Short mmCIF file of C-alpha atoms in Angstrom, two decimals:
data_model
loop_
_atom_site.label_atom_id
_atom_site.label_comp_id
_atom_site.label_asym_id
_atom_site.label_seq_id
_atom_site.Cartn_x
_atom_site.Cartn_y
_atom_site.Cartn_z
CA MET Y 340 20.49 20.52 -34.85
CA GLU Y 341 19.24 23.52 -32.86
CA HIS Y 342 15.80 21.92 -32.48
CA THR Y 343 17.38 18.70 -31.21
CA LYS Y 344 19.48 20.63 -28.70
CA ASN Y 345 16.45 22.50 -27.35
CA ALA Y 346 14.43 19.30 -27.07
CA GLU Y 347 17.29 17.59 -25.28
CA LEU Y 348 17.73 20.51 -22.87
CA SER Y 349 14.16 20.04 -21.71
CA VAL Y 350 14.52 16.33 -20.90
CA GLU Y 351 18.15 15.80 -19.85
CA GLN Y 352 19.03 15.55 -16.17
CA ASN Y 353 22.38 17.35 -16.58
CA TYR Y 354 23.47 20.00 -19.06
CA ASN Y 355 26.78 18.17 -19.62
CA HIS Y 356 24.95 15.41 -21.52
CA ILE Y 357 23.92 17.45 -24.56
CA ASP Y 358 25.00 15.11 -27.36
CA GLY Y 359 21.92 14.30 -29.43
CA LEU Y 360 20.80 11.38 -27.26
CA ASN Y 361 18.01 11.86 -24.74
CA ASN Y 362 18.50 10.89 -21.10
CA ASN Y 363 22.03 9.59 -20.78
CA LEU Y 364 21.41 8.12 -17.36
CA PRO Y 365 22.94 4.70 -16.68
CA ILE Y 366 20.61 1.78 -17.27
CA GLN Y 367 19.06 0.64 -13.99
CA PRO Y 368 19.31 -3.08 -13.23
CA PRO Y 369 15.89 -4.75 -13.14
CA GLU Y 370 14.45 -5.09 -9.66
CA ARG Y 371 14.61 -8.53 -8.14
CA GLU Y 372 11.32 -10.21 -7.52
CA LYS Y 373 10.64 -10.25 -3.81
CA PRO Y 374 9.71 -13.59 -2.27
CA LEU Y 375 6.14 -13.70 -1.09
CA ASP Y 376 5.71 -12.77 2.52
CA LYS Y 377 4.90 -15.64 4.83
CA VAL Y 378 1.50 -15.61 6.42
CA LYS Y 379 1.71 -14.55 10.03
CA GLU Y 380 0.22 -16.94 12.54
CA PRO Y 381 -2.74 -15.61 14.50
CA PRO Y 382 -1.95 -14.43 18.04
CA ARG Y 383 -2.36 -16.90 20.87
CA PRO Y 384 -5.69 -16.73 22.67
CA LYS Y 385 -5.59 -14.62 25.82
CA ARG Y 386 -6.27 -16.10 29.21
CA SER Y 387 -9.90 -16.18 30.16
CA ARG Y 388 -11.30 -13.93 32.86
CA GLU Y 389 -12.52 -16.97 34.82
CA ARG Y 390 -8.97 -17.96 35.56
CA GLU Y 391 -8.07 -14.44 36.67
CA ASP Y 392 -10.87 -14.48 39.26
CA ARG Y 393 -9.41 -17.49 41.09
#
């Protein structure tokens, strides 16, 4: 039992969870799959310099 306690002390997050089971953290819910990002449209072409000269 002493060996188990020492092993658990090294991996547990809190000392109040020494009970013979490693890592008594709550089970995390699985992450949702993110929808694929939409492709951004290319920027509009800028005005030509010819038009600026007018």
